[in-house]
Amino acid sequence: MISKNQIKYIKGLEQKKVRKREGLFVAEGPKVVGDLLHAGFTPNRIMATEDWYQAMHIQAYDRFLVVTDEELGRISFLQHPQQVLATFPIPVYQHQQHDFATDLFLALDNVQDPGNLGTIIRIADWFGISTIFCSPETADAYNPKVVQATMGSIARVRVVYTNLQQLFSNLPEGTPVYGTFLDGKDIYKESLTTNGIIVMGNEGNGISQDVAAYVNKKLLIPHYPAEKETADSLNVAIATAVTCAEFRRR
């Protein structure tokens, strides 16, 4: 049985300051929790129905609690709870070594919407991009809404929060830094490398001037037909998908 204190504790993890203090994030549903477990993440606590434990062949004990659907509903952040909710330690990736000479990375400059961030993490996973650099102003990747939107990809993609200007200023000489701009060159006609960083900007303002100064390869996703009036811009997650797809198509 879940206590009132346990419910309060889980619900508190919706707040970034609490997640930071406790060093934990919430994951829900068989897909997301299953992918995290498969990737080697060690859960701090699991609260799940008997059916989930039986399907996973996991023995419940004091930190792995069997709960009813009603109890799960009290702690869930979802409109329709899905058998299991777990808390995991927030991973720390800041000191990882990165090979900018061979690998492709994403950098997010102040992307605010949790749904967009979660979708971008999922896109990165699909296209084999294992690390995303985020400005400090970018939404928190361990917000429950973001974690859910990744559909398990948070288990395989490293999300590193860092000062992007410092990151770019310390890149090895000649590292390609791509960004999408209205005055960029047609992405379908430009030569694209298999390494470098693709920068995606804020939903309303695009890439900031301070970060844009480091972009040495400006790209444009053209609309069709060129002479027709269309939407002003693409959603940042969709633009990320189009851009990553074109890089991998080459």
GROMACS .gro file of C-alpha atoms in nm:
model
  250
    1MET     CA    1   0.000   0.000   0.000
    2ILE     CA    2   0.132   0.345  -0.091
    3SER     CA    3   0.155   0.591   0.196
    4LYS     CA    4   0.061   0.959   0.178
    5ASN     CA    5   0.427   1.050   0.219
    6GLN     CA    6   0.524   0.830  -0.075
    7ILE     CA    7   0.255   0.992  -0.292
    8LYS     CA    8   0.375   1.339  -0.190
    9TYR     CA    9   0.736   1.243  -0.262
   10ILE     CA   10   0.661   1.109  -0.610
   11LYS     CA   11   0.442   1.407  -0.698
   12GLY     CA   12   0.718   1.640  -0.582
   13LEU     CA   13   0.947   1.503  -0.854
   14GLU     CA   14   0.740   1.691  -1.109
   15GLN     CA   15   0.933   2.000  -0.996
   16LYS     CA   16   1.282   2.056  -1.133
   17LYS     CA   17   1.420   2.180  -0.801
   18VAL     CA   18   1.304   1.861  -0.630
   19ARG     CA   19   1.447   1.639  -0.905
   20LYS     CA   20   1.778   1.824  -0.873
   21ARG     CA   21   1.781   1.796  -0.494
   22GLU     CA   22   1.691   1.426  -0.493
   23GLY     CA   23   1.885   1.335  -0.807
   24LEU     CA   24   1.589   1.132  -0.934
   25PHE     CA   25   1.345   1.133  -1.223
   26VAL     CA   26   1.016   0.955  -1.287
   27ALA     CA   27   0.951   0.711  -1.572
   28GLU     CA   28   0.615   0.550  -1.648
   29GLY     CA   29   0.477   0.268  -1.858
   30PRO     CA   30   0.616  -0.070  -1.964
   31LYS     CA   31   0.796   0.073  -2.269
   32VAL     CA   32   0.984   0.357  -2.098
   33VAL     CA   33   1.063   0.170  -1.776
   34GLY     CA   34   1.151  -0.145  -1.969
   35ASP     CA   35   1.396   0.039  -2.196
   36LEU     CA   36   1.566   0.203  -1.897
   37LEU     CA   37   1.605  -0.130  -1.721
   38HIS     CA   38   1.734  -0.295  -2.039
   39ALA     CA   39   1.990  -0.014  -2.081
   40GLY     CA   40   2.128  -0.081  -1.734
   41PHE     CA   41   1.965   0.198  -1.535
   42THR     CA   42   1.921   0.092  -1.172
   43PRO     CA   43   1.582   0.195  -1.034
   44ASN     CA   44   1.558   0.371  -0.701
   45ARG     CA   45   1.201   0.249  -0.659
   46ILE     CA   46   0.939   0.068  -0.867
   47MET     CA   47   0.565   0.078  -0.806
   48ALA     CA   48   0.378  -0.158  -1.036
   49THR     CA   49   0.083  -0.388  -1.068
   50GLU     CA   50   0.116  -0.761  -1.009
   51ASP     CA   51   0.067  -0.822  -1.382
   52TRP     CA   52   0.372  -0.611  -1.467
   53TYR     CA   53   0.597  -0.791  -1.218
   54GLN     CA   54   0.486  -1.129  -1.350
   55ALA     CA   55   0.543  -1.024  -1.713
   56MET     CA   56   0.891  -0.894  -1.626
   57HIS     CA   57   0.979  -1.192  -1.403
   58ILE     CA   58   1.081  -0.953  -1.127
   59GLN     CA   59   1.031  -1.026  -0.760
   60ALA     CA   60   0.868  -0.746  -0.562
   61TYR     CA   61   1.021  -0.641  -0.227
   62ASP     CA   62   1.035  -0.333  -0.005
   63ARG     CA   63   1.159  -0.095  -0.277
   64PHE     CA   64   0.965  -0.272  -0.552
   65LEU     CA   65   0.604  -0.232  -0.443
   66VAL     CA   66   0.296  -0.408  -0.576
   67VAL     CA   67   0.017  -0.153  -0.620
   68THR     CA   68  -0.338  -0.154  -0.749
   69ASP     CA   69  -0.452   0.038  -1.055
   70GLU     CA   70  -0.623   0.283  -0.821
   71GLU     CA   71  -0.304   0.343  -0.622
   72LEU     CA   72  -0.104   0.385  -0.942
   73GLY     CA   73  -0.351   0.650  -1.051
   74ARG     CA   74  -0.273   0.852  -0.737
   75ILE     CA   75   0.097   0.883  -0.818
   76SER     CA   76   0.090   0.882  -1.198
   77PHE     CA   77   0.150   1.191  -1.411
   78LEU     CA   78  -0.041   1.031  -1.698
   79GLN     CA   79  -0.409   1.064  -1.772
   80HIS     CA   80  -0.420   0.687  -1.817
   81PRO     CA   81  -0.160   0.514  -1.594
   82GLN     CA   82   0.022   0.218  -1.750
   83GLN     CA   83   0.100  -0.061  -1.501
   84VAL     CA   84   0.430   0.077  -1.369
   85LEU     CA   85   0.595   0.391  -1.236
   86ALA     CA   86   0.961   0.397  -1.137
   87THR     CA   87   1.217   0.647  -1.014
   88PHE     CA   88   1.573   0.639  -1.147
   89PRO     CA   89   1.890   0.834  -1.062
   90ILE     CA   90   1.952   1.122  -1.303
   91PRO     CA   91   2.267   1.030  -1.499
   92VAL     CA   92   2.566   1.264  -1.510
   93TYR     CA   93   2.736   1.290  -1.852
   94GLN     CA   94   2.932   1.616  -1.832
   95HIS     CA   95   3.276   1.453  -1.823
   96GLN     CA   96   3.230   1.214  -2.116
   97GLN     CA   97   3.478   1.233  -2.402
   98HIS     CA   98   3.329   1.324  -2.740
   99ASP     CA   99   3.475   1.244  -3.082
  100PHE     CA  100   3.385   1.546  -3.294
  101ALA     CA  101   3.605   1.418  -3.577
  102THR     CA  102   3.383   1.119  -3.650
  103ASP     CA  103   3.048   1.153  -3.472
  104LEU     CA  104   2.737   1.364  -3.535
  105PHE     CA  105   2.578   1.555  -3.247
  106LEU     CA  106   2.277   1.775  -3.183
  107ALA     CA  107   2.283   2.103  -2.988
  108LEU     CA  108   1.962   2.265  -2.864
  109ASP     CA  109   1.961   2.638  -2.804
  110ASN     CA  110   1.681   2.725  -2.562
  111VAL     CA  111   1.422   2.471  -2.679
  112GLN     CA  112   1.141   2.527  -2.431
  113ASP     CA  113   0.855   2.287  -2.497
  114PRO     CA  114   0.884   1.953  -2.312
  115GLY     CA  115   0.703   1.772  -2.592
  116ASN     CA  116   0.945   1.908  -2.851
  117LEU     CA  117   1.245   1.810  -2.641
  118GLY     CA  118   1.116   1.458  -2.582
  119THR     CA  119   1.044   1.415  -2.953
  120ILE     CA  120   1.391   1.544  -3.047
  121ILE     CA  121   1.551   1.292  -2.810
  122ARG     CA  122   1.348   1.020  -2.980
  123ILE     CA  123   1.454   1.149  -3.323
  124ALA     CA  124   1.820   1.148  -3.219
  125ASP     CA  125   1.786   0.788  -3.104
  126TRP     CA  126   1.627   0.688  -3.436
  127PHE     CA  127   1.903   0.847  -3.642
  128GLY     CA  128   2.190   0.716  -3.433
  129ILE     CA  129   2.285   1.042  -3.259
  130SER     CA  130   2.385   0.940  -2.909
  131THR     CA  131   2.456   1.281  -2.751
  132ILE     CA  132   2.257   1.604  -2.738
  133PHE     CA  133   2.410   1.922  -2.595
  134CYS     CA  134   2.155   2.158  -2.440
  135SER     CA  135   2.185   2.517  -2.330
  136PRO     CA  136   2.101   2.570  -1.960
  137GLU     CA  137   1.779   2.744  -2.070
  138THR     CA  138   1.655   2.439  -2.260
  139ALA     CA  139   1.373   2.242  -2.096
  140ASP     CA  140   1.474   1.977  -1.844
  141ALA     CA  141   1.515   1.641  -2.012
  142TYR     CA  142   1.402   1.465  -1.693
  143ASN     CA  143   1.070   1.645  -1.668
  144PRO     CA  144   0.808   1.364  -1.662
  145LYS     CA  145   0.650   1.504  -1.981
  146VAL     CA  146   0.983   1.491  -2.162
  147VAL     CA  147   1.066   1.142  -2.040
  148GLN     CA  148   0.727   1.016  -2.157
  149ALA     CA  149   0.762   1.185  -2.498
  150THR     CA  150   1.095   1.009  -2.558
  151MET     CA  151   0.916   0.672  -2.552
  152GLY     CA  152   1.221   0.510  -2.396
  153SER     CA  153   1.488   0.689  -2.601
  154ILE     CA  154   1.603   0.873  -2.288
  155ALA     CA  155   1.768   0.539  -2.199
  156ARG     CA  156   1.998   0.554  -2.502
  157VAL     CA  157   2.063   0.924  -2.567
  158ARG     CA  158   2.296   1.127  -2.346
  159VAL     CA  159   2.160   1.475  -2.273
  160VAL     CA  160   2.434   1.713  -2.159
  161TYR     CA  161   2.355   2.061  -2.028
  162THR     CA  162   2.636   2.302  -2.094
  163ASN     CA  163   2.724   2.654  -2.204
  164LEU     CA  164   2.702   2.619  -2.582
  165GLN     CA  165   2.930   2.915  -2.649
  166GLN     CA  166   3.203   2.757  -2.439
  167LEU     CA  167   3.144   2.421  -2.609
  168PHE     CA  168   3.176   2.571  -2.958
  169SER     CA  169   3.476   2.786  -2.872
  170ASN     CA  170   3.666   2.474  -2.758
  171LEU     CA  171   3.583   2.253  -3.056
  172PRO     CA  172   3.872   2.110  -3.259
  173GLU     CA  173   3.959   2.337  -3.551
  174GLY     CA  174   3.753   2.265  -3.860
  175THR     CA  175   3.462   2.097  -3.681
  176PRO     CA  176   3.146   2.157  -3.886
  177VAL     CA  177   2.873   2.343  -3.694
  178TYR     CA  178   2.542   2.339  -3.882
  179GLY     CA  179   2.232   2.544  -3.817
  180THR     CA  180   1.904   2.605  -3.997
  181PHE     CA  181   1.832   2.964  -4.106
  182LEU     CA  182   1.598   3.133  -4.350
  183ASP     CA  183   1.905   3.272  -4.530
  184GLY     CA  184   2.090   2.939  -4.531
  185LYS     CA  185   2.178   2.721  -4.828
  186ASP     CA  186   1.940   2.454  -4.952
  187ILE     CA  187   2.000   2.143  -4.740
  188TYR     CA  188   1.913   1.918  -5.036
  189LYS     CA  189   2.189   2.069  -5.249
  190GLU     CA  190   2.467   2.123  -4.995
  191SER     CA  191   2.743   1.878  -4.915
  192LEU     CA  192   2.694   1.737  -4.566
  193THR     CA  193   2.954   1.570  -4.346
  194THR     CA  194   2.917   1.258  -4.133
  195ASN     CA  195   3.053   1.445  -3.830
  196GLY     CA  196   2.989   1.777  -3.658
  197ILE     CA  197   2.712   1.944  -3.459
  198ILE     CA  198   2.363   2.034  -3.579
  199VAL     CA  199   2.222   2.330  -3.385
  200MET     CA  200   1.847   2.372  -3.345
  201GLY     CA  201   1.700   2.687  -3.194
  202ASN     CA  202   1.416   2.816  -2.983
  203GLU     CA  203   1.057   2.759  -3.099
  204GLY     CA  204   0.983   3.130  -3.145
  205ASN     CA  205   1.319   3.296  -3.196
  206GLY     CA  206   1.536   3.034  -3.361
  207ILE     CA  207   1.908   3.017  -3.290
  208SER     CA  208   2.029   3.304  -3.070
  209GLN     CA  209   2.280   3.553  -3.209
  210ASP     CA  210   2.550   3.446  -2.961
  211VAL     CA  211   2.524   3.082  -3.069
  212ALA     CA  212   2.470   3.166  -3.439
  213ALA     CA  213   2.812   3.330  -3.441
  214TYR     CA  214   2.968   2.983  -3.414
  215VAL     CA  215   2.764   2.827  -3.695
  216ASN     CA  216   2.996   2.788  -3.995
  217LYS     CA  217   2.750   2.605  -4.222
  218LYS     CA  218   2.406   2.765  -4.255
  219LEU     CA  219   2.132   2.544  -4.397
  220LEU     CA  220   1.780   2.607  -4.521
  221ILE     CA  221   1.492   2.359  -4.533
  222PRO     CA  222   1.308   2.495  -4.839
  223HIS     CA  223   0.933   2.497  -4.872
  224TYR     CA  224   0.758   2.379  -5.189
  225PRO     CA  225   0.683   2.519  -5.430
  226ALA     CA  226   0.920   2.810  -5.380
  227GLU     CA  227   0.678   3.069  -5.521
  228LYS     CA  228   0.385   2.965  -5.302
  229GLU     CA  229   0.302   3.131  -4.968
  230THR     CA  230   0.330   2.872  -4.689
  231ALA     CA  231   0.367   2.849  -4.312
  232ASP     CA  232   0.625   3.085  -4.160
  233SER     CA  233   0.832   2.802  -4.015
  234LEU     CA  234   0.846   2.437  -3.915
  235ASN     CA  235   0.803   2.303  -3.565
  236VAL     CA  236   1.154   2.257  -3.420
  237ALA     CA  237   1.110   1.883  -3.368
  238ILE     CA  238   0.991   1.835  -3.726
  239ALA     CA  239   1.277   2.049  -3.855
  240THR     CA  240   1.517   1.833  -3.654
  241ALA     CA  241   1.373   1.517  -3.808
  242VAL     CA  242   1.401   1.656  -4.163
  243THR     CA  243   1.758   1.771  -4.103
  244CYS     CA  244   1.876   1.447  -3.940
  245ALA     CA  245   1.711   1.240  -4.212
  246GLU     CA  246   1.896   1.431  -4.483
  247PHE     CA  247   2.231   1.390  -4.304
  248ARG     CA  248   2.179   1.016  -4.271
  249ARG     CA  249   2.044   0.979  -4.626
  250ARG     CA  250   2.385   1.086  -4.757
   0.00000   0.00000   0.00000
